[in-house]
Tab-separated table of C-alpha atoms and ligand atoms in Angstrom:
chain	number	residue	atom	x	y	z
A	298	UNK	CA	-26.317	-63.589	8.849
A	299	UNK	CA	-30.106	-62.975	8.897
A	300	UNK	CA	-31.766	-63.409	12.256
A	301	UNK	CA	-34.171	-66.293	11.612
A	302	UNK	CA	-35.880	-65.883	14.966
A	303	UNK	CA	-36.631	-62.206	14.422
A	304	UNK	CA	-40.335	-61.407	14.246
A	305	UNK	CA	-41.680	-60.192	10.890
A	306	UNK	CA	-41.834	-56.431	10.482
A	307	UNK	CA	-45.657	-56.297	10.639
A	308	UNK	CA	-45.557	-58.097	14.006
A	309	UNK	CA	-42.907	-55.760	15.449
A	310	UNK	CA	-44.864	-52.763	14.192
A	311	UNK	CA	-48.078	-54.062	15.769
A	312	UNK	CA	-46.330	-54.463	19.137
A	313	UNK	CA	-44.829	-50.967	18.970
A	314	UNK	CA	-48.136	-49.383	17.938
A	315	UNK	CA	-49.928	-51.124	20.811
A	316	UNK	CA	-47.297	-50.008	23.306
A	317	UNK	CA	-47.541	-46.433	22.055
A	318	UNK	CA	-51.331	-46.517	22.450
A	319	UNK	CA	-50.993	-47.917	25.965
A	320	UNK	CA	-48.294	-45.504	27.147
A	321	UNK	CA	-48.506	-42.270	25.127
A	322	UNK	CA	-46.913	-40.329	27.990
A	323	UNK	CA	-44.111	-42.765	28.825
A	324	UNK	CA	-41.124	-40.817	30.095
A	325	UNK	CA	-38.301	-41.120	32.631
A	326	UNK	CA	-39.631	-41.571	36.154
A	327	UNK	CA	-36.407	-40.329	37.733
A	328	UNK	CA	-36.286	-36.599	38.488
A	329	UNK	CA	-33.449	-34.569	36.930
A	330	UNK	CA	-32.993	-31.302	35.085
A	331	UNK	CA	-29.570	-31.479	33.404
A	332	UNK	CA	-26.930	-34.021	32.287
A	333	UNK	CA	-25.124	-33.964	35.648
A	334	UNK	CA	-28.335	-34.710	37.574
A	335	UNK	CA	-29.284	-37.373	35.015
A	336	UNK	CA	-25.969	-39.123	35.536
A	337	UNK	CA	-26.142	-39.018	39.341
A	338	UNK	CA	-29.789	-40.162	39.489
A	339	UNK	CA	-29.146	-42.988	37.033
A	340	UNK	CA	-26.073	-44.178	38.936
A	341	UNK	CA	-28.132	-44.214	42.131
A	342	UNK	CA	-30.972	-46.138	40.499
A	343	UNK	CA	-28.980	-49.337	39.914
A	344	UNK	CA	-30.547	-52.023	42.106
A	345	UNK	CA	-32.759	-49.406	43.728
A	346	UNK	CA	-36.121	-47.937	42.740
A	347	UNK	CA	-36.865	-44.650	41.009
A	348	UNK	CA	-39.178	-43.752	43.904
A	349	UNK	CA	-36.356	-44.191	46.411
A	350	UNK	CA	-33.868	-42.268	44.251
A	351	UNK	CA	-36.347	-39.406	43.861
A	352	UNK	CA	-36.543	-39.172	47.647
A	353	UNK	CA	-32.803	-38.607	48.079
A	354	UNK	CA	-31.828	-36.550	45.039
A	355	UNK	CA	-33.419	-33.229	46.114
A	356	UNK	CA	-30.980	-33.008	49.034
A	357	UNK	CA	-28.071	-34.261	46.914
A	358	UNK	CA	-28.695	-31.684	44.174
A	359	UNK	CA	-29.290	-28.934	46.749
A	360	UNK	CA	-25.983	-29.499	48.539
A	361	UNK	CA	-23.929	-30.611	45.495
A	362	UNK	CA	-25.545	-28.651	42.646
A	363	UNK	CA	-22.746	-29.019	40.077
A	364	UNK	CA	-20.137	-31.505	38.928
A	365	UNK	CA	-17.554	-29.263	40.559
A	366	UNK	CA	-19.321	-29.420	43.916
A	367	UNK	CA	-19.578	-33.195	43.698
A	368	UNK	CA	-15.920	-33.532	42.737
A	369	UNK	CA	-14.916	-31.418	45.733
A	370	UNK	CA	-16.650	-33.585	48.298
A	371	UNK	CA	-15.738	-37.061	49.523
A	372	UNK	CA	-17.566	-40.404	49.376
A	373	UNK	CA	-17.801	-40.318	53.180
A	374	UNK	CA	-19.684	-37.005	53.093
A	375	UNK	CA	-21.975	-38.106	50.248
A	376	UNK	CA	-22.806	-41.558	51.572
A	377	UNK	CA	-25.317	-40.525	54.296
A	378	UNK	CA	-27.352	-38.729	51.616
A	379	UNK	CA	-27.612	-41.841	49.410
A	380	UNK	CA	-27.402	-44.655	51.950
A	381	UNK	CA	-31.039	-45.682	51.362
A	382	UNK	CA	-30.266	-46.362	47.670
A	383	UNK	CA	-27.860	-49.162	48.470
A	384	UNK	CA	-24.170	-49.743	48.474
A	385	UNK	CA	-21.482	-47.373	49.762
A	386	UNK	CA	-19.710	-47.969	46.451
A	387	UNK	CA	-22.337	-45.802	44.744
A	388	UNK	CA	-21.175	-42.761	46.717
A	389	UNK	CA	-17.567	-43.566	45.864
A	390	UNK	CA	-18.340	-44.027	42.176
A	391	UNK	CA	-20.342	-40.787	41.931
A	392	UNK	CA	-17.632	-38.685	43.558
A	393	UNK	CA	-14.814	-40.278	41.544
A	394	UNK	CA	-16.800	-39.986	38.293
A	395	UNK	CA	-17.332	-36.279	39.022
A	396	UNK	CA	-13.584	-35.830	39.587
A	397	UNK	CA	-12.878	-37.555	36.252
A	398	UNK	CA	-15.393	-35.285	34.509
A	399	UNK	CA	-13.563	-32.280	35.958
A	400	UNK	CA	-10.101	-33.508	35.009
A	401	UNK	CA	-10.780	-35.152	31.652
A	402	UNK	CA	-13.884	-33.431	30.269
A	403	UNK	CA	-13.521	-29.866	31.531
A	404	UNK	CA	-16.431	-30.272	33.932
A	405	UNK	CA	-18.983	-31.256	31.258
A	406	UNK	CA	-20.728	-34.635	31.315
A	407	UNK	CA	-19.576	-36.361	28.103
A	408	UNK	CA	-22.139	-37.188	25.414
A	409	UNK	CA	-20.722	-40.331	23.813
A	410	UNK	CA	-21.077	-43.948	24.869
A	411	UNK	CA	-17.330	-44.436	24.820
A	412	UNK	CA	-16.570	-41.453	27.066
A	413	UNK	CA	-19.446	-42.117	29.452
A	414	UNK	CA	-18.485	-45.762	29.950
A	415	UNK	CA	-14.898	-44.679	30.627
A	416	UNK	CA	-16.117	-43.025	33.838
A	417	UNK	CA	-15.839	-44.804	37.139
A	418	UNK	CA	-18.976	-46.857	37.899
A	419	UNK	CA	-20.733	-46.044	34.606
A	420	UNK	CA	-21.796	-49.144	32.684
A	421	UNK	CA	-23.416	-49.409	29.307
A	422	UNK	CA	-26.978	-49.222	30.625
A	423	UNK	CA	-26.320	-46.087	32.668
A	424	UNK	CA	-24.499	-44.494	29.736
A	425	UNK	CA	-27.378	-45.250	27.362
A	426	UNK	CA	-29.922	-43.774	29.789
A	427	UNK	CA	-27.840	-40.584	30.058
A	428	UNK	CA	-27.396	-40.372	26.278
A	429	UNK	CA	-31.124	-40.769	25.673
A	430	UNK	CA	-32.498	-38.653	28.514
A	431	UNK	CA	-29.890	-35.910	28.843
A	432	UNK	CA	-28.757	-35.495	25.244
A	433	UNK	CA	-31.604	-36.918	23.136
A	434	UNK	CA	-29.210	-39.348	21.444
A	435	UNK	CA	-30.998	-42.492	20.204
A	436	UNK	CA	-29.963	-45.305	22.557
A	437	UNK	CA	-31.425	-48.562	23.788
A	438	UNK	CA	-30.786	-48.930	27.495
A	439	UNK	CA	-31.599	-52.470	28.600
A	440	UNK	CA	-32.491	-52.664	32.264
A	441	UNK	CA	-34.212	-55.531	34.025
A	442	UNK	CA	-37.679	-54.487	32.751
A	443	UNK	CA	-36.613	-53.986	29.140
A	444	UNK	CA	-34.748	-57.316	29.173
A	445	UNK	CA	-37.701	-59.252	30.586
A	446	UNK	CA	-40.492	-57.663	28.531
A	447	UNK	CA	-38.586	-57.645	25.229
A	448	UNK	CA	-37.767	-61.337	25.545
A	449	UNK	CA	-41.264	-62.316	26.608
A	450	UNK	CA	-42.804	-60.389	23.728
A	451	UNK	CA	-40.332	-61.824	21.224
A	452	UNK	CA	-38.812	-58.479	20.236
A	453	UNK	CA	-35.604	-60.133	21.400
A	454	UNK	CA	-34.629	-63.735	22.015
A	455	UNK	CA	-31.438	-63.436	23.965
A	456	UNK	CA	-30.017	-64.791	27.177
A	457	UNK	CA	-28.124	-61.659	28.075
A	458	UNK	CA	-28.429	-57.885	28.123
A	459	UNK	CA	-25.838	-57.183	25.422
A	460	UNK	CA	-27.548	-59.401	22.840
A	461	UNK	CA	-30.968	-58.043	23.818
A	462	UNK	CA	-29.699	-54.513	23.178
A	463	UNK	CA	-28.369	-55.521	19.732
A	464	UNK	CA	-31.573	-57.319	18.766
A	465	UNK	CA	-33.799	-54.452	19.907
A	466	UNK	CA	-31.711	-51.951	17.945
A	467	UNK	CA	-32.031	-54.166	14.871
A	468	UNK	CA	-35.776	-54.703	15.266
A	469	UNK	CA	-36.909	-51.186	16.254
A	470	UNK	CA	-36.478	-48.118	14.044
A	471	UNK	CA	-33.701	-45.890	15.430
A	472	UNK	CA	-36.077	-42.937	15.753
A	473	UNK	CA	-38.166	-44.971	18.223
A	474	UNK	CA	-35.376	-46.359	20.423
A	475	UNK	CA	-35.783	-43.819	23.223
A	476	UNK	CA	-39.575	-44.037	23.252
A	477	UNK	CA	-39.548	-47.841	23.015
A	478	UNK	CA	-37.188	-48.006	25.990
A	479	UNK	CA	-39.747	-46.140	28.110
A	480	UNK	CA	-42.709	-48.085	26.706
A	481	UNK	CA	-41.064	-51.387	27.710
A	482	UNK	CA	-40.215	-50.079	31.187
A	483	UNK	CA	-43.760	-48.777	31.730
A	484	UNK	CA	-45.211	-52.102	30.573
A	485	UNK	CA	-42.795	-54.049	32.782
A	486	UNK	CA	-43.705	-52.029	35.861
A	487	UNK	CA	-47.458	-51.951	35.334
A	488	UNK	CA	-48.462	-55.170	33.525
A	489	UNK	CA	-45.625	-57.503	32.510
A	490	UNK	CA	-44.206	-57.706	35.999
A	491	UNK	CA	-41.469	-60.165	36.890
A	492	UNK	CA	-43.710	-62.067	39.287
A	493	UNK	CA	-47.295	-62.790	38.256
A	494	UNK	CA	-47.526	-60.710	35.083
A	495	UNK	CA	-51.075	-59.611	34.272
A	496	UNK	CA	-51.318	-61.536	30.995
A	497	UNK	CA	-55.084	-61.918	31.150
A	498	UNK	CA	-55.460	-58.133	31.048
A	499	UNK	CA	-52.527	-57.452	28.719
A	500	UNK	CA	-53.388	-55.731	25.448
A	501	UNK	CA	-50.378	-57.476	23.892
A	502	UNK	CA	-51.483	-61.014	24.735
A	503	UNK	CA	-52.347	-61.904	21.134
A	504	UNK	CA	-48.977	-60.622	19.924
A	505	UNK	CA	-46.835	-62.007	22.762
A	506	UNK	CA	-44.501	-64.912	21.966
A	507	UNK	CA	-44.004	-66.130	25.531
A	508	UNK	CA	-47.050	-65.247	27.618
A	509	UNK	CA	-47.061	-66.429	31.198
A	510	UNK	CA	-50.855	-66.518	30.878
A	511	UNK	CA	-51.714	-69.916	32.419
A	512	UNK	CA	-50.075	-68.961	35.688
A	513	UNK	CA	-52.225	-65.849	36.059
A	514	UNK	CA	-55.613	-67.439	35.393
A	515	UNK	CA	-58.410	-66.828	37.909
A	516	UNK	CA	-57.882	-68.639	41.157
A	517	UNK	CA	-54.079	-68.531	40.861
B	1127	LIG	S1	-48.977	-61.363	27.545
B	1127	LIG	FE1	-48.026	-61.579	29.591
B	1127	LIG	S2	-45.861	-62.058	29.203
B	1127	LIG	FE2	-46.722	-61.223	27.278
B	1127	LIG	S3	-46.293	-59.006	27.362
B	1127	LIG	FE3	-48.346	-59.310	28.215
B	1127	LIG	S4	-48.040	-59.514	30.445
B	1127	LIG	FE4	-46.034	-59.836	29.443
């Protein structure tokens, strides 16, 4: 069934072109150099910040440089390294995921959504980030920024992450999925923030379907 709420193609294209102009160098803000590091950093980033994750990963990757090293340790040993990124369950999930990669995937981080999401503690968003950033596979990872900005702009009109992902994949050309993911995150962090978005200064104001503009007028 056609999506009657979907923006016309010219409107979607205008939004994407504006985002590209605003953020020509949008890229992952987590630090990693291979699929294993991408997976670990992305798992740590859930409900934490990229800045905080980037503080802890140098020591993690120094002392556990491979999947094999991570699989050989224990959650109790790993936890002090990653404590500042949140829950103890993250350390457990990372170690158990590494053991699964050793036993089921011959020590190589898998490169399909199905295999990645079969790993302990790896949800769809984490899997899509790993696919896009470690393997260059077109994917639309919907985190809190992508969800908020896409629905404010009108690129999506969904009440949940799964529908937002589907609508973004339908609206945005596949070749742009990975770039668009970073554009939306950059915009969400810098301008279209959750609290007090900077609508008055937003270059997308004229294209935005749900601006929060009145609440950010001078004197607010
Ligand atoms: S106009 Fe406001 S709500 Fe719309 S994208 Fe810009 S900052 Fe976000």
